[in-house]
Tab-separated table of C-alpha atoms and ligand atoms in Angstrom:
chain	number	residue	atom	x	y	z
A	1	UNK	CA	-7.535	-23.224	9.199
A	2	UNK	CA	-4.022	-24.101	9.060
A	3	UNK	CA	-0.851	-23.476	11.118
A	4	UNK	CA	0.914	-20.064	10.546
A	5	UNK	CA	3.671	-17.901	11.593
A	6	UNK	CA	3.101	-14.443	12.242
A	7	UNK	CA	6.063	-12.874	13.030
A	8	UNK	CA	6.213	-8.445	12.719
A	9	UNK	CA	8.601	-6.756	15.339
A	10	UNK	CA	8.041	-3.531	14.718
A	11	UNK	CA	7.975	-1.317	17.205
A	12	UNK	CA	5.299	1.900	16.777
A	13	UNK	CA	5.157	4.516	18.545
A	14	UNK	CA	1.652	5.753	17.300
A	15	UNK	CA	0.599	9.535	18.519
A	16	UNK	CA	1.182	13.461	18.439
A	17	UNK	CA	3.777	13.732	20.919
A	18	UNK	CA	6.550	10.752	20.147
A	19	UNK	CA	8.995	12.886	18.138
A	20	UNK	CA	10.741	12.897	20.960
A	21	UNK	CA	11.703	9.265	21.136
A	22	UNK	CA	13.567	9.477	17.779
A	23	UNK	CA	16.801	10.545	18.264
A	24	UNK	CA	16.958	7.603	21.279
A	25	UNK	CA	15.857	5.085	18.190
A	26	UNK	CA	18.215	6.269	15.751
A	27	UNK	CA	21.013	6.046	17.633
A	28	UNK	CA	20.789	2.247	18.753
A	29	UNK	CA	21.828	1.713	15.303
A	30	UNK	CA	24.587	4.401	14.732
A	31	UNK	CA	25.794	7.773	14.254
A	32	UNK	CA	25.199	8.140	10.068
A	33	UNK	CA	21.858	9.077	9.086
A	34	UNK	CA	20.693	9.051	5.602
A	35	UNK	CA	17.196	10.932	5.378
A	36	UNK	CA	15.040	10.341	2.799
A	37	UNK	CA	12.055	12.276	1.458
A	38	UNK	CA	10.100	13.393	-1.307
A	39	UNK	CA	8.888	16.737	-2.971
A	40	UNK	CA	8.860	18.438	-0.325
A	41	UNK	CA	5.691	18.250	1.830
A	42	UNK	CA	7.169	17.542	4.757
A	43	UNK	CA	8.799	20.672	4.840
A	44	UNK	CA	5.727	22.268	4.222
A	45	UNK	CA	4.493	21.149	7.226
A	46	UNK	CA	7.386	21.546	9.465
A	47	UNK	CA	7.660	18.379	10.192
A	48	UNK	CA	11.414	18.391	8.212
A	49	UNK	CA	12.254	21.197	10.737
A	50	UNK	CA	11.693	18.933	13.766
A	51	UNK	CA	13.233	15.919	12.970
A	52	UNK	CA	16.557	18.139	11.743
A	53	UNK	CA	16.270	19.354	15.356
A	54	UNK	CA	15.742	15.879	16.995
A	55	UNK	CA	18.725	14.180	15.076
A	56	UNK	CA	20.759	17.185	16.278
A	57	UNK	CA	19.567	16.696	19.828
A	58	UNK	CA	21.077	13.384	20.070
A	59	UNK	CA	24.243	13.876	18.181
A	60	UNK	CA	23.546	12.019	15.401
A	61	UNK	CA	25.619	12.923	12.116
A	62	UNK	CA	22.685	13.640	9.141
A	63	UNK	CA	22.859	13.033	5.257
A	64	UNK	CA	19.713	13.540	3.036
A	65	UNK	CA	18.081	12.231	-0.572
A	66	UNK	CA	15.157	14.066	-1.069
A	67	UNK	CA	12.918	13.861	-4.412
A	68	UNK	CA	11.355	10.354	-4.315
A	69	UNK	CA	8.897	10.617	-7.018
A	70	UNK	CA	5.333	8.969	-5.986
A	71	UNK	CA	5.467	5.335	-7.780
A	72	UNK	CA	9.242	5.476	-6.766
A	73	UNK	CA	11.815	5.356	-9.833
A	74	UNK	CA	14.822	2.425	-9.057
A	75	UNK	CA	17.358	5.673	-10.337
A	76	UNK	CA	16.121	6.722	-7.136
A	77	UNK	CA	16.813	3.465	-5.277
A	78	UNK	CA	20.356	3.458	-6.919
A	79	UNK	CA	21.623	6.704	-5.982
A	80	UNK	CA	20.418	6.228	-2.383
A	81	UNK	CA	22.522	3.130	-2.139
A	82	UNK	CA	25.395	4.860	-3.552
A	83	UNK	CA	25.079	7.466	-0.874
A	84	UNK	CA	24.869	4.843	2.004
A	85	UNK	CA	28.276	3.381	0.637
A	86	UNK	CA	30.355	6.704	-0.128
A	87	UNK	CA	29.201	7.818	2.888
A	88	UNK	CA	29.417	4.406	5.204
A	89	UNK	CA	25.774	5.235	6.207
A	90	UNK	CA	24.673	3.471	9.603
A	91	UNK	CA	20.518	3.817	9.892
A	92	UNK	CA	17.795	4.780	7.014
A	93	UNK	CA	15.432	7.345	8.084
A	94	UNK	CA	12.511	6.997	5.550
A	95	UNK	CA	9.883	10.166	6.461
A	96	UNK	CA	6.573	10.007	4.126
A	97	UNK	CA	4.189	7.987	2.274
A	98	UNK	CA	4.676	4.212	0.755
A	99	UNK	CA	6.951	5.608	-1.895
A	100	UNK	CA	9.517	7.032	0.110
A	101	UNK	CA	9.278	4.032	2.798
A	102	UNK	CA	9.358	1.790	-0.483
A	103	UNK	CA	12.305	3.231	-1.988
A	104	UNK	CA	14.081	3.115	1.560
A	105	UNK	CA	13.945	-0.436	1.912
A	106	UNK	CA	15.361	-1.089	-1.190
A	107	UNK	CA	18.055	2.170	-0.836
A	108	UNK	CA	18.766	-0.153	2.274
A	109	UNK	CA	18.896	-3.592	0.595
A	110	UNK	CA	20.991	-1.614	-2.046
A	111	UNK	CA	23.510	-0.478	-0.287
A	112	UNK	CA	23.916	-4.473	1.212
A	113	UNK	CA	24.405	-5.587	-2.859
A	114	UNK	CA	26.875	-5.187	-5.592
A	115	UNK	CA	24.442	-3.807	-8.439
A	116	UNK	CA	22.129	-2.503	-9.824
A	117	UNK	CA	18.770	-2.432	-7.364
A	118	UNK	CA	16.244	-3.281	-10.351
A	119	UNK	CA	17.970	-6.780	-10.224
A	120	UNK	CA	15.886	-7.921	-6.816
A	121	UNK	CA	12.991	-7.178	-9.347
A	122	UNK	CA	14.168	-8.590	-12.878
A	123	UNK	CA	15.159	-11.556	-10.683
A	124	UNK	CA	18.946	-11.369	-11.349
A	125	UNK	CA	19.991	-11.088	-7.678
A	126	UNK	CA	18.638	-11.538	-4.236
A	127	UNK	CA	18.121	-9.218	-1.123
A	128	UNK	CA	20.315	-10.820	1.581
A	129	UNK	CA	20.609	-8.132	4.029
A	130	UNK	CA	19.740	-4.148	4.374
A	131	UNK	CA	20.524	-1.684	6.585
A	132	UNK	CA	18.189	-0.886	9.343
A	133	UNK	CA	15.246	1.593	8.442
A	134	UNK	CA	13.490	3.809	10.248
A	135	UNK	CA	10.145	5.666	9.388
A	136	UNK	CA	8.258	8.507	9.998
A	137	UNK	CA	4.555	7.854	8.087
A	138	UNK	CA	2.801	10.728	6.662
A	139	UNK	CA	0.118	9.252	4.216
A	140	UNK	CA	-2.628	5.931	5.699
A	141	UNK	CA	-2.255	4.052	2.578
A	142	UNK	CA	0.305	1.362	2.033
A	143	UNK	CA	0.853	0.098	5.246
A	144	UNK	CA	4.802	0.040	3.870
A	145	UNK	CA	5.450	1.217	7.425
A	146	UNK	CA	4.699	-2.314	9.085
A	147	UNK	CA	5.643	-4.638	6.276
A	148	UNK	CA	8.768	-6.062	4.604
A	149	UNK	CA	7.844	-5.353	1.095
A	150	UNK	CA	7.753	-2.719	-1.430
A	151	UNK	CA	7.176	-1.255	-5.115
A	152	UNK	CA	9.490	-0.483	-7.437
A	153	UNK	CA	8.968	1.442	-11.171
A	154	UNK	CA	11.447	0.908	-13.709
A	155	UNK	CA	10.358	3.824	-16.169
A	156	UNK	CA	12.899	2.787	-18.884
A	157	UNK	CA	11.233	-0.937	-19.673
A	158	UNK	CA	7.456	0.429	-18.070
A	159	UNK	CA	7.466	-2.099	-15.357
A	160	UNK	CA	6.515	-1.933	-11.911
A	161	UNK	CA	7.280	-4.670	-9.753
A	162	UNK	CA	7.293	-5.587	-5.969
A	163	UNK	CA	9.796	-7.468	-3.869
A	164	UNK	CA	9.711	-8.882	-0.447
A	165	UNK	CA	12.250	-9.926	2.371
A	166	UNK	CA	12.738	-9.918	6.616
A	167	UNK	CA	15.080	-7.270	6.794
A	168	UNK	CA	13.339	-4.585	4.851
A	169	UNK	CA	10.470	-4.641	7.954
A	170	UNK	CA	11.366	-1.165	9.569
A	171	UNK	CA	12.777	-1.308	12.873
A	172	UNK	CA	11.041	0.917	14.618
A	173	UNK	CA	7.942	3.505	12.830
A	174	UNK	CA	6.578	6.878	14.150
A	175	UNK	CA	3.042	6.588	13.393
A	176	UNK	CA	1.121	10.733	14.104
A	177	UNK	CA	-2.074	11.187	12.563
A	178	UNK	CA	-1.718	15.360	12.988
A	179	UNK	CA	1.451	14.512	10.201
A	180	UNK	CA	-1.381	13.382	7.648
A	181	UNK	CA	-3.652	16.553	8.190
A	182	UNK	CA	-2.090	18.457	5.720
A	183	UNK	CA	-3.295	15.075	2.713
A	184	UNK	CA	-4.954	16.681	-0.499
A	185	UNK	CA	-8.337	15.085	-0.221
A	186	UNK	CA	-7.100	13.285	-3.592
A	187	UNK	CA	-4.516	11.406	-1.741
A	188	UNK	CA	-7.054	10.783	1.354
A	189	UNK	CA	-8.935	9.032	-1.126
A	190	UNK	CA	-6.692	7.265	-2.722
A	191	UNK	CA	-4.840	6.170	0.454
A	192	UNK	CA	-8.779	5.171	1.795
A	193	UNK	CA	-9.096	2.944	-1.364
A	194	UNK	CA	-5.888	1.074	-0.801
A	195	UNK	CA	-6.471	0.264	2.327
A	196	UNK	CA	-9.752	-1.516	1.600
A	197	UNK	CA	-8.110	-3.158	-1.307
A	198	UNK	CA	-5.416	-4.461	1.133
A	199	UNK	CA	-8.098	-6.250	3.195
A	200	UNK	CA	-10.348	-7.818	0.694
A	201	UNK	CA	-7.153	-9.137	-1.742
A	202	UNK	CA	-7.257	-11.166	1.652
A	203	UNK	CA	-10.873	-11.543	2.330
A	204	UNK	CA	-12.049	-12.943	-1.413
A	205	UNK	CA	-10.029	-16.019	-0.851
A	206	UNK	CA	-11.482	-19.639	-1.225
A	207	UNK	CA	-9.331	-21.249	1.621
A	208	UNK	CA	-11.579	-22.022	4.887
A	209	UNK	CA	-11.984	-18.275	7.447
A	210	UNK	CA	-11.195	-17.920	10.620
A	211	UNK	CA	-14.123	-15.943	12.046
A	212	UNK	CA	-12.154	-13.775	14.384
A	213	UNK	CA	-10.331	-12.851	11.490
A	214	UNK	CA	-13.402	-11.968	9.193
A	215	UNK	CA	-14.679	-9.833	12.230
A	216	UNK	CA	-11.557	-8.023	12.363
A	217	UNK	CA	-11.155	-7.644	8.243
A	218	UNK	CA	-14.774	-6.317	8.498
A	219	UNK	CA	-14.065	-4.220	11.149
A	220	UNK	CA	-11.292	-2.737	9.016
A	221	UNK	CA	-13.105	-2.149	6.175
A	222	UNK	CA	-15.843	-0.534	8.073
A	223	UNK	CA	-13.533	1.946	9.801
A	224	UNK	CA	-12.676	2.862	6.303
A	225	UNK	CA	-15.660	3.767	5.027
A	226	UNK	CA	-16.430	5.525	7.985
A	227	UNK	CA	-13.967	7.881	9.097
A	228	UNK	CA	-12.685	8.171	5.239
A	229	UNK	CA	-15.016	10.886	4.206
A	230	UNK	CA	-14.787	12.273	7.677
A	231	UNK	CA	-11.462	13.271	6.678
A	232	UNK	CA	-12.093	14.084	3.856
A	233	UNK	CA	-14.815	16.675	5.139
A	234	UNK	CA	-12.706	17.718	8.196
A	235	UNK	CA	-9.067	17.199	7.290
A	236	UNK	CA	-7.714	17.627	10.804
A	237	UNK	CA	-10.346	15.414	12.430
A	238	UNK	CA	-7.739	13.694	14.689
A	239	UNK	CA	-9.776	10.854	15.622
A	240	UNK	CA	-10.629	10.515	11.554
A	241	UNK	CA	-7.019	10.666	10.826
A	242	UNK	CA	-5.844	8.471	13.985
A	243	UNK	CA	-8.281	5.780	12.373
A	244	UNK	CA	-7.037	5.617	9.022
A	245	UNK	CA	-3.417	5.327	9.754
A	246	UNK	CA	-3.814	2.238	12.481
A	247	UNK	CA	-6.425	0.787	9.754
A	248	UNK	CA	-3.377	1.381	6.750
A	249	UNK	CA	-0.892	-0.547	8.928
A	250	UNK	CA	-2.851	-3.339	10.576
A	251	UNK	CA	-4.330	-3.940	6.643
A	252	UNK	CA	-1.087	-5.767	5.768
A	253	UNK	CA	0.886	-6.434	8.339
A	254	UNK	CA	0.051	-9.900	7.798
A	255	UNK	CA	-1.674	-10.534	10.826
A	256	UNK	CA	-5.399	-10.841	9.116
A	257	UNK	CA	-3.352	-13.225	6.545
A	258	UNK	CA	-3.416	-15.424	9.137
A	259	UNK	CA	-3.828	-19.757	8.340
A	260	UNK	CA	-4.520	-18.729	4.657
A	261	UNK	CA	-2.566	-20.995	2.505
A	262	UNK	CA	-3.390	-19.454	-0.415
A	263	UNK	CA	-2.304	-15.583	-0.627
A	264	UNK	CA	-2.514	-14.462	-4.172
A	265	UNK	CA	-3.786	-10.972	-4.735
A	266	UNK	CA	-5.729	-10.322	-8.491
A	267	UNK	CA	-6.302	-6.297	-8.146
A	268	UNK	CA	-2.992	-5.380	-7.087
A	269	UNK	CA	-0.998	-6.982	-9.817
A	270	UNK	CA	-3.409	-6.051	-12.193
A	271	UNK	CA	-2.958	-2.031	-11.169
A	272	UNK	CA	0.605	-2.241	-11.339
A	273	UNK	CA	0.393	-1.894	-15.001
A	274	UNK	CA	-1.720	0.982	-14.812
A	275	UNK	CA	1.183	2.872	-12.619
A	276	UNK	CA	3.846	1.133	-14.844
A	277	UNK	CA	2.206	2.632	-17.966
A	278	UNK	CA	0.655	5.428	-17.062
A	279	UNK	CA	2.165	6.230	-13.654
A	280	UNK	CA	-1.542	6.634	-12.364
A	281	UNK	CA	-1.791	7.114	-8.524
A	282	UNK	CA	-2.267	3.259	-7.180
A	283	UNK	CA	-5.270	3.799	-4.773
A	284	UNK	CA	-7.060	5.218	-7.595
A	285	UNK	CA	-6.333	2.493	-10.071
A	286	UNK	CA	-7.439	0.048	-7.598
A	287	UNK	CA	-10.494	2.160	-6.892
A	288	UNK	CA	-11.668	1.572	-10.777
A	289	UNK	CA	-10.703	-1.691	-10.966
A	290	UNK	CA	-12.017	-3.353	-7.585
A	291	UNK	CA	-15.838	-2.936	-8.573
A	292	UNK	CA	-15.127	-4.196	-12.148
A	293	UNK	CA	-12.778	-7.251	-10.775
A	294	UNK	CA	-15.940	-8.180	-8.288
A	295	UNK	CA	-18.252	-8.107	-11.039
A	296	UNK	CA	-16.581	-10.377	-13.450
A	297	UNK	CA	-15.600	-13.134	-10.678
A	298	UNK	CA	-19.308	-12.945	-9.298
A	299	UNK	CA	-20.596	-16.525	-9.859
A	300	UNK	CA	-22.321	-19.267	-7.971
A	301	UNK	CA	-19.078	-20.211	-6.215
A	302	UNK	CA	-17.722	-16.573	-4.877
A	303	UNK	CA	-21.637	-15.167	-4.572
A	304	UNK	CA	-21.970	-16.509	-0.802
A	305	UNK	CA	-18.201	-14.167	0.062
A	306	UNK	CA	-19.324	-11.110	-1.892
A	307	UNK	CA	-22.906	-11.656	0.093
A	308	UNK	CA	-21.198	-11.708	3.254
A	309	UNK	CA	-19.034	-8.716	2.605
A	310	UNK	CA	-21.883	-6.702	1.512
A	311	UNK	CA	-24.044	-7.640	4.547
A	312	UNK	CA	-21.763	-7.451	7.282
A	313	UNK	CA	-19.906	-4.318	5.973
A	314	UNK	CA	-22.582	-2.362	4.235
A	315	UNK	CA	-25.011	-3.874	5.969
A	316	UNK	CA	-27.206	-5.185	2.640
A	317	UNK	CA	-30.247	-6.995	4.081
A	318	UNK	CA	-29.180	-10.448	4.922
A	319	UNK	CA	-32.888	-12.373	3.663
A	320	UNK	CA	-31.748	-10.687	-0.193
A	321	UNK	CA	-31.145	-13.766	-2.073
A	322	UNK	CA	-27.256	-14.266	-2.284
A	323	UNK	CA	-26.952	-12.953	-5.761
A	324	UNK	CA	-28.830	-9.855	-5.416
A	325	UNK	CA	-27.044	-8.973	-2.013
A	326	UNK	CA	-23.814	-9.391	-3.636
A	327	UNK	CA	-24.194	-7.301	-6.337
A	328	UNK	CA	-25.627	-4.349	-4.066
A	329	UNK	CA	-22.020	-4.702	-1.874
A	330	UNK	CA	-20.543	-4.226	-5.894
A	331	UNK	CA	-22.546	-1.441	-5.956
A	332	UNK	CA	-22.316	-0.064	-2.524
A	333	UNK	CA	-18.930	-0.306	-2.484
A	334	UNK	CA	-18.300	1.241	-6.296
A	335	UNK	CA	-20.889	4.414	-5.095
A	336	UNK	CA	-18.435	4.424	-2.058
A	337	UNK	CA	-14.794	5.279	-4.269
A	338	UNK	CA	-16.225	7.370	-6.924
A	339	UNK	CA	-19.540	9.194	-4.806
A	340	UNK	CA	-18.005	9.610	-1.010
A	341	UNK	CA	-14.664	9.414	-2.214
A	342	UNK	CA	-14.940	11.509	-5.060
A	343	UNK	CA	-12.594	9.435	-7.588
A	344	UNK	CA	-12.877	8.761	-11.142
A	345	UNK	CA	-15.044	6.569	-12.219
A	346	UNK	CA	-13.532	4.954	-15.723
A	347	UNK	CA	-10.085	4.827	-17.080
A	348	UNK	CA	-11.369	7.171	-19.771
A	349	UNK	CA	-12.202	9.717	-17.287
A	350	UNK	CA	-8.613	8.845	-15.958
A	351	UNK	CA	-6.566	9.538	-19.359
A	352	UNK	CA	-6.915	5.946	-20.199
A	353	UNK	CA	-7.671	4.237	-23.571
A	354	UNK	CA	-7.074	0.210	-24.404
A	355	UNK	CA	-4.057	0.980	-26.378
A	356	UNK	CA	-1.580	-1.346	-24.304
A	357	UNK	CA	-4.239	-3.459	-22.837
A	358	UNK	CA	-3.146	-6.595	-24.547
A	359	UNK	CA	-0.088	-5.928	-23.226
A	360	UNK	CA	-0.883	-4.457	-19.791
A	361	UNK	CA	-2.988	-8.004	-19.152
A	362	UNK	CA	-0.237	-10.028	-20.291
A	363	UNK	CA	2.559	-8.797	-17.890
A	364	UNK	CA	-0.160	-9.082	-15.116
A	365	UNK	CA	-0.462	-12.779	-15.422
A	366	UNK	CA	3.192	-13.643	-16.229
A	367	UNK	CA	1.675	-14.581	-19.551
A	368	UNK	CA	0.334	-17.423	-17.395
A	369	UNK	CA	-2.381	-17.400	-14.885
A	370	UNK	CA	-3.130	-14.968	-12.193
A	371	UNK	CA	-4.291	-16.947	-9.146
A	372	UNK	CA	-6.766	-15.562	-6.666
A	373	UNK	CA	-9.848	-15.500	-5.505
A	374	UNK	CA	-10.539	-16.448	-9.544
A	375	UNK	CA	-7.811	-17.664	-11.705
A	376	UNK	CA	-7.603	-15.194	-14.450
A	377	UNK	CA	-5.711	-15.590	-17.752
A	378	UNK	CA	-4.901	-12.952	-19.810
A	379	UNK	CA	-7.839	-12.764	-21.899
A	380	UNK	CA	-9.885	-11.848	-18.650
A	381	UNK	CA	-7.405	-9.288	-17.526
A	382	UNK	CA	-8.023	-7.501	-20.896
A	383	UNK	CA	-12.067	-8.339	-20.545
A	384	UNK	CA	-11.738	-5.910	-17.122
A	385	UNK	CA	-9.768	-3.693	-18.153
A	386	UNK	CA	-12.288	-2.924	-21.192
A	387	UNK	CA	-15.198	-3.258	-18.423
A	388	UNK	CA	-12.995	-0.162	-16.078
A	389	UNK	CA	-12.783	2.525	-19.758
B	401	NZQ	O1	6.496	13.662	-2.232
B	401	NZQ	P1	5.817	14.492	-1.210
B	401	NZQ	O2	6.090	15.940	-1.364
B	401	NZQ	O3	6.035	14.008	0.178
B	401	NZQ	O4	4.227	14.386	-1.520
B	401	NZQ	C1	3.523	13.178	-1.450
B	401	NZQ	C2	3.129	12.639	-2.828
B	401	NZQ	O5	3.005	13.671	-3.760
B	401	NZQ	C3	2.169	13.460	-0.834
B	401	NZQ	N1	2.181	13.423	0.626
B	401	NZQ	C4	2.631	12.426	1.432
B	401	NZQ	N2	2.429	12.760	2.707
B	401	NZQ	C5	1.881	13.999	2.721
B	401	NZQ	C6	1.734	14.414	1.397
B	401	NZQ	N3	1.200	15.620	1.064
B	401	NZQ	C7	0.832	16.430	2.065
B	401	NZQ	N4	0.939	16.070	3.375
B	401	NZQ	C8	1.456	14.883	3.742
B	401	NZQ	N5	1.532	14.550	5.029
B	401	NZQ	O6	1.316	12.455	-1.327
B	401	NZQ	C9	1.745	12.056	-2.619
B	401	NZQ	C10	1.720	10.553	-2.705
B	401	NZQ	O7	2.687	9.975	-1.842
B	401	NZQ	P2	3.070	8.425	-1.974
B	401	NZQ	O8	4.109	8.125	-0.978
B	401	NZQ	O9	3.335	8.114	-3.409
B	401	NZQ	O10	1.677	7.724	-1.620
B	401	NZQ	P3	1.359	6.316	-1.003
B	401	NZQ	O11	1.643	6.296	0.456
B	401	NZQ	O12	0.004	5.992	-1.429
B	401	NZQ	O13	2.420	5.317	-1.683
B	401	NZQ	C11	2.179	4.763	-2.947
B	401	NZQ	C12	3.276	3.787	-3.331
B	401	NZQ	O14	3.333	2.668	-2.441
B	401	NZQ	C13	3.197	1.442	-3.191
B	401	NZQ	C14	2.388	1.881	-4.371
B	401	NZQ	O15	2.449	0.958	-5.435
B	401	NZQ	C15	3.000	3.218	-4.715
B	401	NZQ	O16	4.186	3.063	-5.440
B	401	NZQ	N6	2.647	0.365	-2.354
B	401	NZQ	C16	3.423	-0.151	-1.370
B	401	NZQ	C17	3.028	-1.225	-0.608
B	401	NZQ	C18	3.857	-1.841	0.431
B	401	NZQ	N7	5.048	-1.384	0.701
B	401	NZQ	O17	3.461	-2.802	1.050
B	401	NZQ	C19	1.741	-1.880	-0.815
B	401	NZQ	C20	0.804	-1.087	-1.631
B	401	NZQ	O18	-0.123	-1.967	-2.183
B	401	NZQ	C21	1.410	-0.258	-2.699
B	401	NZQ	O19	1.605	-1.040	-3.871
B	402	ZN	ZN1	-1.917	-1.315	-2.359
């Protein structure tokens, strides 16, 4: 393995009765509070209603930005950071899923630039600074809560892009499971699906493991598939819920990244064109694409990974020769997203047809090569999506 830096200060204050401890947070930072939400769920479940009351408790002055779309729009990002400068905002109080968290770090790294916010991801100008953010996590998916990146859409030029940098890593995060009760069993699915992607774009890697790590990535994945239909049967199953959410944020925090010199992801990437063109949900996207990906890197080289994936996680018999037991995990694992999870199974069934898939592949690889667990080129990016309709 080799040497590595892991470095995430965020503080969490996980459980159903830390509310309390966010007016204290907030105001180690300032006075001006810029709130940010989305449609409206969170009012819906009263959780708006008791952080209005906590910021009032301790003072604190409060400004809001609500409609952040899901796949969050940089108009969004703009007009956030033109709030935080009119109004000489202090602290960022992000409360939802990965979009709203996303579009806070960048509504925070926006109001630190002169410009437009899509230039951090057309590569005209750099993040040097943001203001501190706060969260309040309402949706297990993303892990956005304990990492320093995020995922813009640009709807005008259909692109969807991530950026990356230290000071987008939220201060402190509020982590309740009873927030994430109230999930459409869509989203619980969805969020379940990213989660495992998270953890294998890390586990299919060629670089040398670090067994502790592979126990705890397995461990991961396993808690997934276990308490994700659990959920999704009994939405306010605390310990169901309580398991997701640690699993979302403890998927990329970069911890199980760990002495990996190689980091490339090949599903992600490739599923950002299906939310930049068809603004498709990005756990299910992933979900499609994951079983095909597996499937067309499965070889003599990557055969003794997927084995050991579907064995230890699935628990495929480990005396199955190495190409049969990997392509049960496929399977396993494919019956998992669109049987216990309930998602659709094709891009057809999804609204999907290979109009743009040329293109789609193309802006995947750079019109270069997508490193990974398999270099792909473009042609191969078009050969899975055609494999997902
Ligand atoms: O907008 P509201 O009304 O809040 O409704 C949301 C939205 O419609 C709803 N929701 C959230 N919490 C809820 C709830 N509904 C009921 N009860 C609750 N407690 O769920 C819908 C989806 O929300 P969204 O925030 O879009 O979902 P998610 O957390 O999956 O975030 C997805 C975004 O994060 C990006 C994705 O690309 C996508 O844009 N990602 C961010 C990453 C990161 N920062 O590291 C990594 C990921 O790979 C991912 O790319
Ligand atoms: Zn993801």
């Amino acid at each position: 393995m080799n040497d590595f830096v892991y470095n995430v200060p965020v503080k969490v204050y996980f459980g159903k009765d830390q509310l309390g401890n966010l007016g204290p947070e907030l105001k180690k930072y300032g006075k001006r509070v810029l709130m940010t939400y989305g449609g409206g769920s969170i009012k819906k479940i009263g959780l708006y209603d008791r952080i209005v009351a906590e910021i009032a408790k301790a003072g604190l002055e409060l400004f809001e930005l609500s409609g952040i779309e899901p796949n969050p729009r940089v108009t969004s990002v703009n007009e956030g950071a033109r709030i935080c400068k009119d109004k000489k905002i202090d602290v960022l109080l992000a409360v939802g899923g990965g979009s709203t968290i996303d579009a806070t770090k960048f509504i925070g790294a926006g109001a630190c630039y002169d410009g437009d916010a899509w230039d951090f991801f057309s590569g005209k100008g750099q993040i040097t600074d943001s203001l501190p953010i706060v969260t309040v996590l309402t949706l297990a998916a993303t892990g956005s809560e304990m990492d320093a990146g995020g995922v813009i859409s640009n709807m005008d030029t259909r692109e969807k892009y991530a950026a990356g940098h230290p000071s987008l890593l939220p201060r402190v995060s509020f982590l309740d499971p009873t927030v994430t009760y109230s999930v459409s069993a869509y989203q619980t699915a969805c969020g379940a699906a990213d989660i495992i992607s998270h953890i294998l774009e890390v586990y299919f890697n060629m670089d040398p493991d670090l067994y502790m790590l592979d126990c705890v990535m397995e461990g991961l994945l396993k808690t997934v598939v276990k308490y994700a239909p659990v959920a999704l049967r009994e939405p306010d199953n605390y310990e169901a819920r309580a398991n997701l959410m640690w699993a979302s944020s403890w998927a990329i925090n970069g911890f199980i990244d760990g002495g990996k010199a190689s980091q490339a992801w090949s599903c992600h990437p490739i599923e950002h064109e299906l939310s930049a063109f068809y603004d498709m949900t990005h756990g299910l996207g992933l979900a499609i694409l994951t079983p095909r990906w597996m499937e067309y890197t499965l070889d003599e080289l990557t055969a003794p990974r997927f084995r050991q994936f579907a064995c230890n996680v699935f628990g495929v018999d480990q005396n199955m020769e190495p190409m049969a037991a990997a392509k049960k995990g496929i399977e396993t694992l494919a019956e998992f997203f669109f049987g216990a999870l309930g998602l659709k199974r094709s891009l057809t069934e999804a609204g999907v047809d290979d109009t743009h898939f040329s293109l789609m592949a193309k802006k995947a690889c750079g019109g270069g090569v997508l490193a990974g667990f398999k270099p792909l080129r473009q042609e191969d990016i078009e050969k899975i999506f055609r494999m997902c309709l």
